[in-house]
Structures are given as C-alpha cells and as structure tokens.
Amino acid sequence: MNVPSDAFYDKLSTHRDNNHPFDYSYMNMRDELSSSWFPYNSQIARALLRDKHVMFIGDSLVRGMYKDMLALLQTGNLSQIHELRVSNEDSIHGDKHVSLREHPDG
C-alpha cells in the first residue's frame, strides 16, 4: 500500500501550525490524499458489503460518510467536494429516500 508523501505531510503540518480556522483547503488535501494512496476500489467495497445491510442515521457528517460510501461503490473514489457541500438533494448516485414512518395499515 502506498503512503502519503512527505510533501503532503509538510503541507498538512504547515496548515495546522499556522492555526488557520477551518476552511476547505483540508478538503482539497483530502482529495489529494485519497487519490494518491486510497487502498480500496469499488470491487473490494462491493465484496466487503455483499449480503450486508447498512443504515446511516445521523446529521450532515453522517450524510457525508454516506455519500462517500455511495461514490466508492459506484466509481471507486470518494465524493467530490462539491457533492459534499450540497444538502437536501433528492438523490445522489441514484439512491432513494426511505421513510421510517409507521405504515397506516399496521
């Protein structure tokens, strides 16, 4: 497995040491990191999740993890930054909303 380069660590350390408030440069570094050494692809992810049921319950952070999982299964990569920033979309990567409300007949 490949590991992040020294240049990447230097960039991350410099950003951290300068006490920058959170901005999306971390997300840019995330894309750089995932594209350079991310050890999974869609075939591995599908094999690991075969015959499994997964439910994501939570806030926008959990929604981001959900989007990453869908992107990994569909494309073999993590979500793009612009996809993570969007909220309340009807569908992403062909997913469907599921209501957990009680059925009126039961």
PDB file of C-alpha atoms in Angstrom:
ATOM      1  CA  MET A   1       0.000   0.000   0.000  1.00  0.00           C
ATOM      2  CA  ASN A   2       1.277   3.460  -0.848  1.00  0.00           C
ATOM      3  CA  VAL A   3       1.537   6.116   1.844  1.00  0.00           C
ATOM      4  CA  PRO A   4       1.153   9.907   1.677  1.00  0.00           C
ATOM      5  CA  SER A   5       4.261  11.744   0.528  1.00  0.00           C
ATOM      6  CA  ASP A   6       6.495  13.854   2.758  1.00  0.00           C
ATOM      7  CA  ALA A   7       5.353  16.911   0.789  1.00  0.00           C
ATOM      8  CA  PHE A   8       1.744  16.148   1.714  1.00  0.00           C
ATOM      9  CA  TYR A   9       2.638  15.823   5.416  1.00  0.00           C
ATOM     10  CA  ASP A  10       4.572  19.104   5.236  1.00  0.00           C
ATOM     11  CA  LYS A  11       1.593  20.877   3.683  1.00  0.00           C
ATOM     12  CA  LEU A  12      -0.768  19.490   6.330  1.00  0.00           C
ATOM     13  CA  SER A  13       1.615  20.383   9.195  1.00  0.00           C
ATOM     14  CA  THR A  14       2.136  23.904   7.891  1.00  0.00           C
ATOM     15  CA  HIS A  15      -1.601  24.429   7.666  1.00  0.00           C
ATOM     16  CA  ARG A  16      -2.092  23.087  11.204  1.00  0.00           C
ATOM     17  CA  ASP A  17       0.814  25.041  12.732  1.00  0.00           C
ATOM     18  CA  ASN A  18      -0.378  28.349  11.290  1.00  0.00           C
ATOM     19  CA  ASN A  19      -3.619  27.933  13.283  1.00  0.00           C
ATOM     20  CA  HIS A  20      -5.842  28.579  10.296  1.00  0.00           C
ATOM     21  CA  PRO A  21      -9.560  28.425  11.029  1.00  0.00           C
ATOM     22  CA  PHE A  22     -11.217  25.505   9.296  1.00  0.00           C
ATOM     23  CA  ASP A  23     -11.586  26.044   5.602  1.00  0.00           C
ATOM     24  CA  TYR A  24     -11.974  23.845   2.600  1.00  0.00           C
ATOM     25  CA  SER A  25      -8.247  23.523   1.968  1.00  0.00           C
ATOM     26  CA  TYR A  26      -8.411  20.464   4.241  1.00  0.00           C
ATOM     27  CA  MET A  27     -10.983  19.033   1.862  1.00  0.00           C
ATOM     28  CA  ASN A  28      -8.679  19.740  -1.069  1.00  0.00           C
ATOM     29  CA  MET A  29      -5.914  17.886   0.763  1.00  0.00           C
ATOM     30  CA  ARG A  30      -8.388  15.049   1.398  1.00  0.00           C
ATOM     31  CA  ASP A  31      -8.902  14.651  -2.335  1.00  0.00           C
ATOM     32  CA  GLU A  32      -5.153  14.712  -2.930  1.00  0.00           C
ATOM     33  CA  LEU A  33      -4.607  12.111  -0.220  1.00  0.00           C
ATOM     34  CA  SER A  34      -7.382   9.782  -1.323  1.00  0.00           C
ATOM     35  CA  SER A  35      -6.354   9.875  -4.963  1.00  0.00           C
ATOM     36  CA  SER A  36      -2.710   9.119  -4.190  1.00  0.00           C
ATOM     37  CA  TRP A  37      -2.950   6.177  -1.781  1.00  0.00           C
ATOM     38  CA  PHE A  38      -6.567   5.164  -1.169  1.00  0.00           C
ATOM     39  CA  PRO A  39      -6.365   1.346  -0.909  1.00  0.00           C
ATOM     40  CA  TYR A  40      -9.943   0.467  -1.921  1.00  0.00           C
ATOM     41  CA  ASN A  41     -11.878   0.302  -5.150  1.00  0.00           C
ATOM     42  CA  SER A  42     -15.496  -0.447  -5.999  1.00  0.00           C
ATOM     43  CA  GLN A  43     -14.884  -4.196  -6.394  1.00  0.00           C
ATOM     44  CA  ILE A  44     -13.343  -4.504  -2.926  1.00  0.00           C
ATOM     45  CA  ALA A  45     -16.087  -2.374  -1.365  1.00  0.00           C
ATOM     46  CA  ARG A  46     -18.824  -4.411  -3.031  1.00  0.00           C
ATOM     47  CA  ALA A  47     -17.197  -7.664  -1.893  1.00  0.00           C
ATOM     48  CA  LEU A  48     -16.951  -6.422   1.705  1.00  0.00           C
ATOM     49  CA  LEU A  49     -20.600  -5.328   1.718  1.00  0.00           C
ATOM     50  CA  ARG A  50     -22.023  -8.373  -0.086  1.00  0.00           C
ATOM     51  CA  ASP A  51     -25.046  -9.766   1.788  1.00  0.00           C
ATOM     52  CA  LYS A  52     -24.868  -6.922   4.327  1.00  0.00           C
ATOM     53  CA  HIS A  53     -27.435  -4.268   5.221  1.00  0.00           C
ATOM     54  CA  VAL A  54     -26.148  -0.814   6.156  1.00  0.00           C
ATOM     55  CA  MET A  55     -28.177   2.013   7.699  1.00  0.00           C
ATOM     56  CA  PHE A  56     -26.845   5.536   8.190  1.00  0.00           C
ATOM     57  CA  ILE A  57     -28.618   7.587  10.857  1.00  0.00           C
ATOM     58  CA  GLY A  58     -27.329  10.992  11.846  1.00  0.00           C
ATOM     59  CA  ASP A  59     -26.511  14.519  10.839  1.00  0.00           C
ATOM     60  CA  SER A  60     -24.701  16.133   7.923  1.00  0.00           C
ATOM     61  CA  LEU A  61     -21.403  14.487   8.879  1.00  0.00           C
ATOM     62  CA  VAL A  62     -23.002  11.067   8.608  1.00  0.00           C
ATOM     63  CA  ARG A  63     -24.581  12.150   5.305  1.00  0.00           C
ATOM     64  CA  GLY A  64     -21.048  12.903   4.058  1.00  0.00           C
ATOM     65  CA  MET A  65     -19.915   9.391   5.016  1.00  0.00           C
ATOM     66  CA  TYR A  66     -22.967   8.003   3.238  1.00  0.00           C
ATOM     67  CA  LYS A  67     -22.114   9.993   0.103  1.00  0.00           C
ATOM     68  CA  ASP A  68     -18.537   8.693   0.244  1.00  0.00           C
ATOM     69  CA  MET A  69     -19.750   5.105   0.519  1.00  0.00           C
ATOM     70  CA  LEU A  70     -22.081   5.534  -2.468  1.00  0.00           C
ATOM     71  CA  ALA A  71     -19.329   7.158  -4.511  1.00  0.00           C
ATOM     72  CA  LEU A  72     -16.915   4.365  -3.583  1.00  0.00           C
ATOM     73  CA  LEU A  73     -19.401   1.700  -4.633  1.00  0.00           C
ATOM     74  CA  GLN A  74     -20.293   3.492  -7.881  1.00  0.00           C
ATOM     75  CA  THR A  75     -16.985   4.983  -9.032  1.00  0.00           C
ATOM     76  CA  GLY A  76     -14.239   3.553  -6.832  1.00  0.00           C
ATOM     77  CA  ASN A  77     -13.398   7.019  -5.482  1.00  0.00           C
ATOM     78  CA  LEU A  78     -14.609   9.225  -2.651  1.00  0.00           C
ATOM     79  CA  SER A  79     -17.152  12.020  -3.208  1.00  0.00           C
ATOM     80  CA  GLN A  80     -16.095  15.250  -4.827  1.00  0.00           C
ATOM     81  CA  ILE A  81     -16.006  18.369  -2.637  1.00  0.00           C
ATOM     82  CA  HIS A  82     -18.937  19.980  -4.461  1.00  0.00           C
ATOM     83  CA  GLU A  83     -21.024  16.845  -3.806  1.00  0.00           C
ATOM     84  CA  LEU A  84     -20.294  17.006  -0.074  1.00  0.00           C
ATOM     85  CA  ARG A  85     -21.299  20.671   0.133  1.00  0.00           C
ATOM     86  CA  VAL A  86     -24.779  20.084  -1.316  1.00  0.00           C
ATOM     87  CA  SER A  87     -27.546  19.321   1.157  1.00  0.00           C
ATOM     88  CA  ASN A  88     -31.185  18.322   0.770  1.00  0.00           C
ATOM     89  CA  GLU A  89     -30.684  16.930  -2.717  1.00  0.00           C
ATOM     90  CA  ASP A  90     -33.302  14.474  -3.937  1.00  0.00           C
ATOM     91  CA  SER A  91     -30.782  11.845  -4.998  1.00  0.00           C
ATOM     92  CA  ILE A  92     -27.049  11.297  -5.248  1.00  0.00           C
ATOM     93  CA  HIS A  93     -25.518   8.404  -7.188  1.00  0.00           C
ATOM     94  CA  GLY A  94     -29.031   7.022  -7.781  1.00  0.00           C
ATOM     95  CA  ASP A  95     -30.002   6.476  -4.145  1.00  0.00           C
ATOM     96  CA  LYS A  96     -33.597   6.550  -2.905  1.00  0.00           C
ATOM     97  CA  HIS A  97     -35.030   8.095   0.262  1.00  0.00           C
ATOM     98  CA  VAL A  98     -36.657   5.689   2.683  1.00  0.00           C
ATOM     99  CA  SER A  99     -39.303   6.777   5.153  1.00  0.00           C
ATOM    100  CA  LEU A 100     -39.219   5.187   8.595  1.00  0.00           C
ATOM    101  CA  ARG A 101     -42.764   6.253   9.480  1.00  0.00           C
ATOM    102  CA  GLU A 102     -45.272   3.644  10.544  1.00  0.00           C
ATOM    103  CA  HIS A 103     -47.475   2.309   7.770  1.00  0.00           C
ATOM    104  CA  PRO A 104     -51.115   3.480   8.158  1.00  0.00           C
ATOM    105  CA  ASP A 105     -52.464  -0.101   7.836  1.00  0.00           C
ATOM    106  CA  GLY A 106     -50.270  -1.556  10.542  1.00  0.00           C
TER     107      GLY A 106
END
